[in-house]
Structures are given as C-alpha cells and as structure tokens.
Coordinates of C-alpha atoms in Angstrom, one line a residue:
X183 CA 113.6 109.9 65.8
X184 CA 115.2 106.6 66.9
X185 CA 117.4 106.3 69.9
X186 CA 119.9 103.5 70.3
X187 CA 119.9 101.4 73.4
X188 CA 123.0 103.3 74.8
X189 CA 121.2 106.6 74.2
X190 CA 118.1 105.3 76.0
X191 CA 120.2 104.2 78.9
X192 CA 122.0 107.5 79.2
X193 CA 118.6 109.3 79.4
X194 CA 117.2 106.8 81.9
X195 CA 120.3 106.9 84.1
X196 CA 120.9 110.6 84.2
X197 CA 119.2 111.2 87.6
X198 CA 119.7 107.9 89.2
X199 CA 121.1 107.7 92.8
X200 CA 121.8 104.8 95.1
X201 CA 122.7 104.7 98.8
X202 CA 123.8 101.7 100.8
X203 CA 123.3 102.0 104.6
X204 CA 126.6 101.3 106.4
X205 CA 126.1 98.2 108.4
X206 CA 127.4 99.7 111.7
X207 CA 126.7 103.4 111.9
X208 CA 127.9 103.4 115.5
X209 CA 124.3 103.6 116.9
X210 CA 122.1 100.8 115.8
X211 CA 121.8 98.3 113.1
X212 CA 119.4 99.7 110.5
X213 CA 116.3 97.9 109.2
X214 CA 117.1 99.6 105.8
X215 CA 119.7 98.0 103.6
X216 CA 119.7 101.0 101.2
X217 CA 117.6 102.8 98.6
X218 CA 117.6 103.5 94.9
X219 CA 116.0 106.6 93.4
X220 CA 115.5 108.2 90.0
X221 CA 113.5 110.8 88.1
X222 CA 112.4 111.1 84.5
X223 CA 111.2 114.6 83.5
X224 CA 108.2 115.3 81.3
X225 CA 107.9 119.0 82.2
X226 CA 110.7 121.3 81.4
X227 CA 112.0 122.1 84.0
X228 CA 110.9 119.0 86.0
X229 CA 108.3 119.9 88.7
X230 CA 109.0 116.8 90.9
X231 CA 111.5 116.7 93.7
X232 CA 112.9 113.9 96.0
X233 CA 114.7 113.9 99.3
X234 CA 116.5 111.4 101.6
X235 CA 118.3 111.9 104.9
X236 CA 119.4 110.0 108.0
X237 CA 118.3 111.6 111.3
X238 CA 121.5 112.2 113.3
X239 CA 120.1 113.3 116.7
X240 CA 117.2 110.8 116.8
X241 CA 117.0 107.4 115.2
X242 CA 115.5 106.7 111.8
X243 CA 115.7 107.6 108.2
X244 CA 113.5 110.0 106.1
X245 CA 112.6 109.6 102.4
X246 CA 110.2 111.6 100.4
X247 CA 108.8 112.4 96.9
X248 CA 107.3 115.8 96.1
X249 CA 105.1 116.6 93.1
X250 CA 104.9 120.3 92.2
X251 CA 102.2 122.1 90.2
X252 CA 102.0 125.6 88.7
X253 CA 105.8 125.5 88.6
X254 CA 108.5 123.8 90.7
X255 CA 109.1 126.5 93.4
X256 CA 106.9 125.0 96.1
X257 CA 108.2 121.4 95.5
X258 CA 111.8 122.7 95.7
X259 CA 111.2 124.5 99.0
X260 CA 109.3 121.6 100.6
X261 CA 112.0 119.1 99.5
X262 CA 114.8 121.0 101.2
X263 CA 112.8 122.2 104.3
X264 CA 110.3 119.6 105.4
X265 CA 112.8 117.1 106.8
X266 CA 114.3 119.7 109.1
X267 CA 110.8 120.5 110.5
X268 CA 110.2 116.7 111.0
X269 CA 113.6 116.3 112.7
X270 CA 113.1 119.3 115.0
X271 CA 109.6 118.0 115.9
X272 CA 111.2 114.7 116.9
X273 CA 114.1 116.1 119.0
X274 CA 114.1 115.8 122.8
X275 CA 113.7 119.0 124.8
X276 CA 117.3 119.0 126.0
X277 CA 118.7 118.7 122.4
X278 CA 116.5 121.7 121.3
X279 CA 117.9 123.8 124.2
X280 CA 121.4 122.7 123.3
X281 CA 120.9 123.8 119.7
X282 CA 119.3 127.1 120.7
X283 CA 122.2 127.9 123.1
X284 CA 124.7 127.1 120.3
X285 CA 122.9 129.6 117.9
X286 CA 122.7 132.2 120.7
X287 CA 126.4 132.0 121.5
X288 CA 127.5 131.7 117.9
X289 CA 128.9 128.1 118.4
X290 CA 128.8 125.4 115.7
X291 CA 125.4 123.6 115.5
X292 CA 124.8 120.0 116.1
X293 CA 124.2 118.5 112.6
X294 CA 120.5 117.3 112.5
X295 CA 120.4 115.5 109.2
X296 CA 122.8 113.7 106.9
X297 CA 121.5 114.3 103.4
X298 CA 121.8 111.7 100.6
X299 CA 121.7 113.9 97.5
X300 CA 122.1 113.5 93.8
X301 CA 124.4 116.3 92.3
X302 CA 121.2 117.6 90.5
X303 CA 119.3 118.0 93.8
X304 CA 120.0 121.6 94.5
X305 CA 119.4 123.7 97.6
X306 CA 118.6 127.4 97.3
X307 CA 121.6 129.1 99.0
X308 CA 119.9 132.6 98.7
X309 CA 117.0 131.5 100.9
X310 CA 118.9 129.5 103.5
X311 CA 119.1 132.3 106.1
X312 CA 115.4 133.0 105.8
X313 CA 114.5 129.3 106.0
X314 CA 116.8 128.9 109.0
X315 CA 115.1 131.8 110.9
X316 CA 111.7 130.3 110.3
X317 CA 112.9 126.9 111.6
X318 CA 114.5 128.5 114.6
X319 CA 111.3 130.3 115.5
X320 CA 109.6 126.9 115.4
X321 CA 112.0 125.2 117.7
X322 CA 112.0 128.1 120.1
X323 CA 108.2 127.7 120.3
X324 CA 108.7 123.9 120.9
X325 CA 111.1 124.8 123.8
X326 CA 108.5 127.1 125.3
X327 CA 105.7 124.6 124.9
X328 CA 107.7 121.8 126.5
X329 CA 105.2 119.3 128.0
X330 CA 107.9 116.9 129.1
X331 CA 106.4 114.1 127.1
X332 CA 108.3 112.3 124.4
X333 CA 106.9 113.2 120.9
X334 CA 104.9 110.6 119.1
X335 CA 106.2 110.2 115.5
X336 CA 102.7 110.5 114.0
X337 CA 102.1 113.8 115.9
X338 CA 105.6 115.0 114.9
X339 CA 104.9 114.4 111.2
X340 CA 101.5 116.1 111.3
X341 CA 102.9 119.1 113.2
X342 CA 105.9 119.5 110.8
X343 CA 103.8 119.4 107.7
X344 CA 101.3 122.0 109.0
X345 CA 104.0 124.2 110.4
X346 CA 106.0 124.3 107.2
X347 CA 102.9 125.2 105.2
X348 CA 102.0 127.9 107.6
X349 CA 105.6 129.3 107.4
X350 CA 105.4 129.3 103.6
X351 CA 102.2 131.3 103.8
X352 CA 103.6 133.7 106.4
X353 CA 106.9 134.4 104.6
X354 CA 104.9 135.4 101.5
X355 CA 102.6 137.7 103.5
X356 CA 105.6 139.4 105.2
X357 CA 107.6 139.6 102.0
X358 CA 111.4 140.4 102.0
X359 CA 113.3 143.7 101.4
X360 CA 115.6 141.7 99.0
X361 CA 113.6 141.7 95.7
X362 CA 115.0 138.3 94.6
X363 CA 113.9 136.7 97.9
X364 CA 110.6 138.5 97.9
X365 CA 109.8 137.1 94.5
X366 CA 111.0 133.6 95.6
X367 CA 108.8 133.4 98.7
X368 CA 105.8 134.5 96.6
X369 CA 106.5 131.9 93.9
X370 CA 106.8 129.2 96.5
X371 CA 103.5 130.2 98.1
X372 CA 101.5 130.6 94.8
X373 CA 102.7 127.3 93.3
X374 CA 101.9 124.0 95.1
X375 CA 103.3 120.6 95.9
X376 CA 102.1 117.3 97.2
X377 CA 104.3 115.2 99.5
X378 CA 104.6 111.5 100.4
X379 CA 107.2 110.9 103.2
X380 CA 108.4 107.8 104.9
X381 CA 110.1 107.7 108.4
X382 CA 111.7 104.3 109.0
X383 CA 113.0 103.5 112.5
X384 CA 113.6 99.8 113.3
X385 CA 110.3 98.0 112.6
X386 CA 108.3 101.2 112.7
X387 CA 107.4 102.6 109.4
X388 CA 105.3 105.8 109.2
X389 CA 104.0 107.2 105.9
X390 CA 102.8 110.8 105.9
X391 CA 100.9 111.7 102.8
X392 CA 99.4 114.9 101.5
X393 CA 98.0 114.7 97.9
X394 CA 98.2 112.0 95.3
X395 CA 101.8 110.6 95.3
X396 CA 101.8 107.0 96.8
X397 CA 103.6 104.7 99.1
X398 CA 103.4 100.9 98.5
X399 CA 104.9 98.0 100.3
X400 CA 106.3 95.0 98.4
X401 CA 105.6 91.8 100.2
X402 CA 107.0 88.4 99.4
X403 CA 104.4 85.6 100.0
X404 CA 105.4 82.1 101.2
X405 CA 105.3 80.7 97.6
X406 CA 107.8 83.4 96.5
X407 CA 105.2 85.5 94.6
X408 CA 104.9 89.2 95.2
X409 CA 102.0 91.3 96.4
X410 CA 101.5 95.0 97.0
X411 CA 100.1 96.7 100.2
X412 CA 99.0 100.3 99.9
X413 CA 100.3 102.5 102.6
X414 CA 98.7 105.8 101.5
X415 CA 95.4 107.0 100.1
X416 CA 95.2 109.5 97.2
X417 CA 93.6 112.8 98.3
X418 CA 91.5 113.5 95.2
X419 CA 88.0 113.1 93.8
X420 CA 88.4 109.3 93.5
X421 CA 88.6 109.1 97.3
X422 CA 85.0 109.3 98.7
X423 CA 86.2 110.0 102.3
X424 CA 88.2 113.0 101.0
X425 CA 85.3 114.4 99.0
X426 CA 83.1 114.0 102.2
X427 CA 85.8 115.7 104.3
X428 CA 85.9 118.7 102.0
X429 CA 82.1 119.0 101.9
X430 CA 81.8 118.9 105.7
X431 CA 84.2 121.8 106.0
X432 CA 82.1 124.2 104.0
X433 CA 78.4 125.3 104.1
X434 CA 75.8 123.2 102.3
X435 CA 75.1 126.0 99.8
X436 CA 78.6 125.3 98.3
X437 CA 78.1 121.6 97.9
X438 CA 77.7 121.7 94.1
X439 CA 80.6 124.0 93.4
X440 CA 83.2 122.4 95.7
X441 CA 84.1 119.5 93.4
X442 CA 83.6 120.0 89.7
X443 CA 85.0 117.8 86.9
X444 CA 86.8 115.8 89.6
X445 CA 88.8 118.9 90.7
X446 CA 88.7 121.1 93.8
X447 CA 86.6 124.2 92.8
X448 CA 86.9 122.8 89.2
X449 CA 90.6 123.6 89.2
X450 CA 92.9 121.5 91.4
X451 CA 93.4 117.8 91.1
X452 CA 94.9 117.1 94.6
X453 CA 92.6 117.9 97.6
X454 CA 95.6 118.5 99.9
X455 CA 98.9 120.3 99.1
X456 CA 101.5 122.7 100.4
X457 CA 101.5 126.2 99.1
X458 CA 98.6 127.0 96.7
X459 CA 97.6 130.1 98.7
X460 CA 95.1 130.9 96.0
X461 CA 93.0 128.2 97.7
X462 CA 93.8 129.2 101.3
X463 CA 93.9 133.0 101.6
X464 CA 91.0 135.3 101.7
X465 CA 90.4 137.3 98.5
X466 CA 91.4 140.6 100.3
X467 CA 94.7 139.1 101.4
X468 CA 95.4 137.7 97.9
X469 CA 94.8 141.1 96.3
X470 CA 96.9 143.0 98.9
X471 CA 99.9 140.6 98.5
X472 CA 99.7 140.6 94.7
X473 CA 99.3 144.4 94.4
X474 CA 102.2 145.1 96.7
X475 CA 104.3 142.3 95.2
X476 CA 107.0 142.7 92.5
X477 CA 105.9 143.3 88.9
X478 CA 106.7 139.8 87.8
X479 CA 104.0 138.6 90.2
X480 CA 101.6 141.2 88.9
X481 CA 102.1 140.2 85.3
X482 CA 101.4 136.5 86.1
X483 CA 97.8 135.7 85.1
X484 CA 97.7 132.7 87.6
X485 CA 98.2 134.9 90.6
X486 CA 95.6 137.5 89.6
X487 CA 92.6 135.3 89.0
X488 CA 90.4 134.3 91.9
X489 CA 89.0 130.7 91.8
X490 CA 85.3 130.5 90.9
X491 CA 82.8 130.1 93.8
X492 CA 85.4 131.2 96.3
X493 CA 83.4 132.0 99.5
X494 CA 84.7 130.2 102.6
X495 CA 88.5 129.7 102.3
X496 CA 90.7 127.8 103.1
X497 CA 89.6 125.0 100.7
X498 CA 92.9 123.2 100.9
X499 CA 95.1 121.8 103.7
X500 CA 98.6 120.5 103.9
X501 CA 97.8 118.2 106.8
X502 CA 99.0 114.7 106.0
X503 CA 97.2 111.4 106.6
X504 CA 99.7 109.3 108.6
X505 CA 99.7 105.5 108.4
X506 CA 101.8 103.4 110.7
X507 CA 103.0 99.9 109.7
X508 CA 105.1 97.5 111.8
X509 CA 107.6 95.8 109.4
X510 CA 107.6 92.0 109.1
X511 CA 110.3 89.9 107.6
X512 CA 108.2 89.3 104.5
X513 CA 108.1 93.1 103.9
X514 CA 111.0 93.4 101.4
X515 CA 110.8 96.9 100.0
X516 CA 108.9 100.2 99.9
X517 CA 108.1 102.2 96.8
X518 CA 107.5 105.9 97.1
X519 CA 106.5 107.5 93.8
X520 CA 104.7 110.5 92.3
X521 CA 101.5 110.0 90.3
X522 CA 103.5 109.8 87.1
X523 CA 104.3 106.2 87.9
X524 CA 100.8 105.1 89.1
X525 CA 99.1 106.6 86.1
X526 CA 101.0 104.1 83.9
X527 CA 101.4 101.0 86.1
X528 CA 99.2 99.0 88.5
X529 CA 100.7 98.5 92.0
X530 CA 100.6 94.7 91.6
X531 CA 102.9 95.0 88.5
X532 CA 105.2 97.4 90.4
X533 CA 105.5 94.9 93.2
X534 CA 106.3 92.0 90.9
X535 CA 108.8 94.0 88.7
X536 CA 110.7 95.4 91.7
X537 CA 110.5 92.1 93.6
X538 CA 111.9 90.1 90.8
X539 CA 114.5 92.7 90.1
X540 CA 115.7 92.7 93.8
X541 CA 115.8 88.9 94.1
X542 CA 117.1 88.3 90.6
X543 CA 114.5 85.7 90.1
X544 CA 112.3 86.1 87.0
X545 CA 109.2 84.0 87.6
X546 CA 108.0 83.0 84.1
X547 CA 104.5 84.2 83.8
X548 CA 102.5 82.4 81.1
X549 CA 102.5 84.7 78.1
X550 CA 99.2 86.5 78.1
X551 CA 97.9 87.8 74.8
X552 CA 94.6 89.0 76.2
X553 CA 92.1 88.7 73.4
X554 CA 94.6 89.4 70.6
X555 CA 94.7 86.9 67.7
X556 CA 98.4 85.8 67.6
X557 CA 99.9 83.6 64.9
X558 CA 102.5 81.0 65.7
X559 CA 105.1 83.2 64.1
X560 CA 104.2 86.1 66.4
X561 CA 104.2 83.7 69.4
X562 CA 107.6 82.5 68.5
X563 CA 108.7 86.1 68.2
X564 CA 107.3 86.9 71.7
X565 CA 109.1 83.9 73.2
X566 CA 112.4 84.8 71.6
X567 CA 112.1 88.4 72.7
X568 CA 111.4 87.1 76.2
X569 CA 114.5 85.0 76.2
X570 CA 116.6 87.9 75.1
X571 CA 114.9 90.1 77.8
X572 CA 115.7 87.7 80.6
X573 CA 119.4 88.0 79.7
X574 CA 119.2 91.8 79.8
X575 CA 116.5 92.2 82.4
X576 CA 118.9 93.0 85.2
X577 CA 121.2 95.4 83.2
X578 CA 119.9 98.3 85.4
X579 CA 122.0 98.8 88.5
X580 CA 119.2 100.7 90.1
X581 CA 115.7 99.4 91.0
X582 CA 114.0 102.8 90.3
X583 CA 115.6 103.0 86.8
X584 CA 114.3 99.5 86.1
X585 CA 110.8 100.5 87.1
X586 CA 110.9 103.7 85.0
X587 CA 112.1 101.6 82.0
X588 CA 108.9 99.5 82.4
X589 CA 106.6 102.4 83.2
X590 CA 107.6 104.2 79.9
X591 CA 108.4 101.2 77.7
X592 CA 105.9 98.5 78.5
X593 CA 103.8 97.2 75.6
X594 CA 100.3 95.6 75.8
X595 CA 102.0 92.3 76.7
X596 CA 103.7 93.8 79.8
X597 CA 107.2 93.6 78.3
X598 CA 109.6 96.4 77.6
X599 CA 109.5 97.3 73.9
X600 CA 112.7 99.2 72.9
X601 CA 111.0 100.9 70.0
X602 CA 108.2 102.3 72.3
X603 CA 110.8 103.3 74.9
X604 CA 112.8 105.1 72.2
X605 CA 109.7 107.0 70.9
X606 CA 108.6 108.0 74.4
X607 CA 112.0 109.3 75.4
X608 CA 112.6 111.2 72.2
X609 CA 109.4 113.2 72.3
X610 CA 110.1 117.0 72.2
X611 CA 109.5 118.8 75.5
X612 CA 106.2 120.4 74.5
X613 CA 104.8 117.0 73.5
X614 CA 106.2 114.8 76.3
X615 CA 103.7 116.3 78.9
X616 CA 100.8 115.2 76.7
X617 CA 101.9 111.5 77.0
X618 CA 103.0 111.3 80.6
X619 CA 103.9 113.2 83.7
X620 CA 107.2 113.6 85.5
X621 CA 108.1 110.4 87.3
X622 CA 110.0 110.2 90.6
X623 CA 110.6 107.0 92.4
X624 CA 112.4 105.9 95.6
X625 CA 112.7 102.1 96.2
X626 CA 113.8 101.4 99.8
X627 CA 115.1 97.9 100.5
X628 CA 114.6 96.4 104.0
X629 CA 116.9 94.1 105.9
X630 CA 114.7 91.1 106.8
X631 CA 117.3 89.6 109.2
X632 CA 117.3 92.8 111.3
X633 CA 113.5 93.1 111.2
X634 CA 113.2 89.4 112.3
X635 CA 115.6 89.9 115.1
X636 CA 113.8 93.0 116.3
X637 CA 110.5 91.0 116.4
X638 CA 112.1 88.2 118.3
X639 CA 113.5 90.6 120.9
X640 CA 110.0 91.8 121.6

C-alpha cells in the first residue's frame, strides 16, 4: 500500500503542536524561545501522552512525556495531574494559604498553570472533582507542615512524583460510589506509566525521570558541529545501578528471581513507574480490591494474576531520579522523548538532525556506505537524492515532526527514504506495534542571548 508524499505528511503532522514563548510575559524574559511537540501512534489507541505548561504563580516552565503500558489510563492521569502536584510543591506558603482560603469561601481560584495543549490532548472531565480533592488534601498537608523554608526544586519534583503515585494507589483502594469513576481509578492504578519531566527556570534546568523515556541536551560546539549530552538514565535492566538498587531492597533469597530476561520479576521492562499496583500492593490487598471491584475488572486477566516470586512488595517505585543542569549559551535545545524514538535512533544522530534543522545549516557529511559495495551509478543516485533532499529537508515546520520523519523513514545510509516511510506509516494497526513503539517527542529551543545575559549577571 503506497502513500503519496502529501498523505505521508498529513499522517506525520496530525498531532504536531508548536508554542512560541511571548518575549515579555510581564514577569521575566524566558530562557525558552518555544517548543515543538508531536506524537506518532503505533498502539491503537496510543499509550503515550505529553504535557506542557507555564507556571503562573512561580517562575518556570514544565514539559513532560509519559509512556503508558497495559493501556493508556495511567499515562493519561499522570499527564493531566503531575504538573499540578509539582506546581503546588513549588508554591510559597502564603500562596497556598491564599488558595485554600479561596476554596473555603467559594471564591475564584488563582490559576496555577497555563497549559499549552494540542486539541487531541484531552482531560477527563468526569474525574476532575476527585483529582481536585486529592490535590487539595496535598496542599492542606503542605500548609500544616510549613517549615518556613523555600522549597528546593529537586525536592519539590521528588515529592510531587511520590505523592501523585500514592494518591493513585489510595484512590483505587478507597474506590468511588460512581461506578464509572470507580472503574476509572482502578484502570489508572492497574495500568502503568513512565515519566520524563523538565522544569526550566532561567539557567536552571531540572530533569525528573522515572522509567525509560529520555532527556537529551543538544550542544553546539565551537566548530559548529552538534553533540548530545544525556540528562537522564534509563531505569531498566541495562542500568547496573538500577539493578543493584532493586536487589538491595529485597532479601538475598530473591536475588535470582528479581530480574529475569531483563525484566522486573520477569514481566516489567521499566524498573520505576507510576501505577502498576500489581508490583506494589500486597497479595491480600490486590485480591480484596479486585474482588470488590466492578465486573469489568474481575473479567480482566491482567488484574487477576499475581506476578511470580512475589514475596516482599513493593518491587516498583515512582520516585524520580533528578538531574540539575545549569544552561550555557552553547546549549541550544532539549529533546524529551519516549523510548519509541531511542529504540530507532542514536542520541548523536538526534542532536545532529535537530541541530541542523533549527539552524537551517545542513553540514554535508561524507556519504558513508559502511561496507556496502556501491557502483558508480548507485553513488550518483545517492548524491542526486541527497541534493533533492537538501531542498526539501526543511519542509517540516516542526522540529519534532522532522525527527519522527527520520526515526521512521531513515535507511541504512541515514537518509529519509520515502518508500520506507510510506511502508512504515501504512502498516495496519495490529502490525505497526511489531515494527515500532509509540513515539512522542518534545523539542525545547533555548534562547542563548538570555542565558548568556543571566550568566553575566552572576
């Protein structure tokens, strides 16, 4: 089934979104120029989510990608709730009191976040009251705990992740008299999601990561070339520290069964995630909740089975690893992406493709044919194709779309092959997942002038 270039473009552009930061937002000049984001589904429905928002009562911007598994319910809930938890964790004590007083007396609330949403990024209206009540309980506790110290961003991020995960678990245990909501909170808790979130404020960039999505910084070297700096570590079996951490949290007798076939208890790829209560609750609690839950939950095989060698839960945490980076003028952009991108592309290629796209300069790499025997005719073809590509290389108006085009359509020579792109995008739903995962990307572009000026002030 062959797709024409316009058909390919309409598939690639269906979920693209761009936001340019207004130069003067009345408070401070931002170190972020803007961002581009996009998603390409492989699962039907897509299990990835993305979020972006400007913090209105504190400084800074929040951006995140969320990769769901065992359904999209948990990724959906985390994508709409986590930023509120982070924002509340960062608020000064007086503002928290002001917000609580407003709720108490039925006055309009101070807006905390300004969301930057694509029309497809939906928020579940039915659960908004429940979600709001959990969030309110959290800020009431923060008011009571007031230590008078200003909150450290790293601490705020860790607290927000852990608190939201504990609320997801609690809501599922308590249940809800409304049967639709009851089923929703259970689906959220029994499915899972990883999260990779950036908080950018002036020259301070914090990345909070739980699971195997990644954050990568694109740096422009003095000679104009591009390099990639990792700002997160995957929490999976490839990360020795992570394997060691999991083993230290459980008795020696379980050492052999903890990680099997590179999966947690032989089942789960990420070693940290939201939800996934099958890896957190005791067996008694799982049985009690499933048995008293709605029939749809009872009929679901996934909720009934207990993971093998399940002796000392919890085996899984949502606690993020937080990395702080002080932005420099040569730090030009940040890429946040779910593992669907990193499975198909090396970070160095990602840095080069985005860097060249953003600067509009296409450094001619010598054509590499890596061990292939190439005739002069084929070489001529490659060069002609390259010339044609340079003229069309910047047809995408969105850096994330440009990256997805490469991730899905690159051939062995590192160039986008229209035929391959067409084949990959026309795979039927049930086959697509065998060839690739959902891909979600946010590319954040930094303002080097502002970053340079901030550095000079210091």
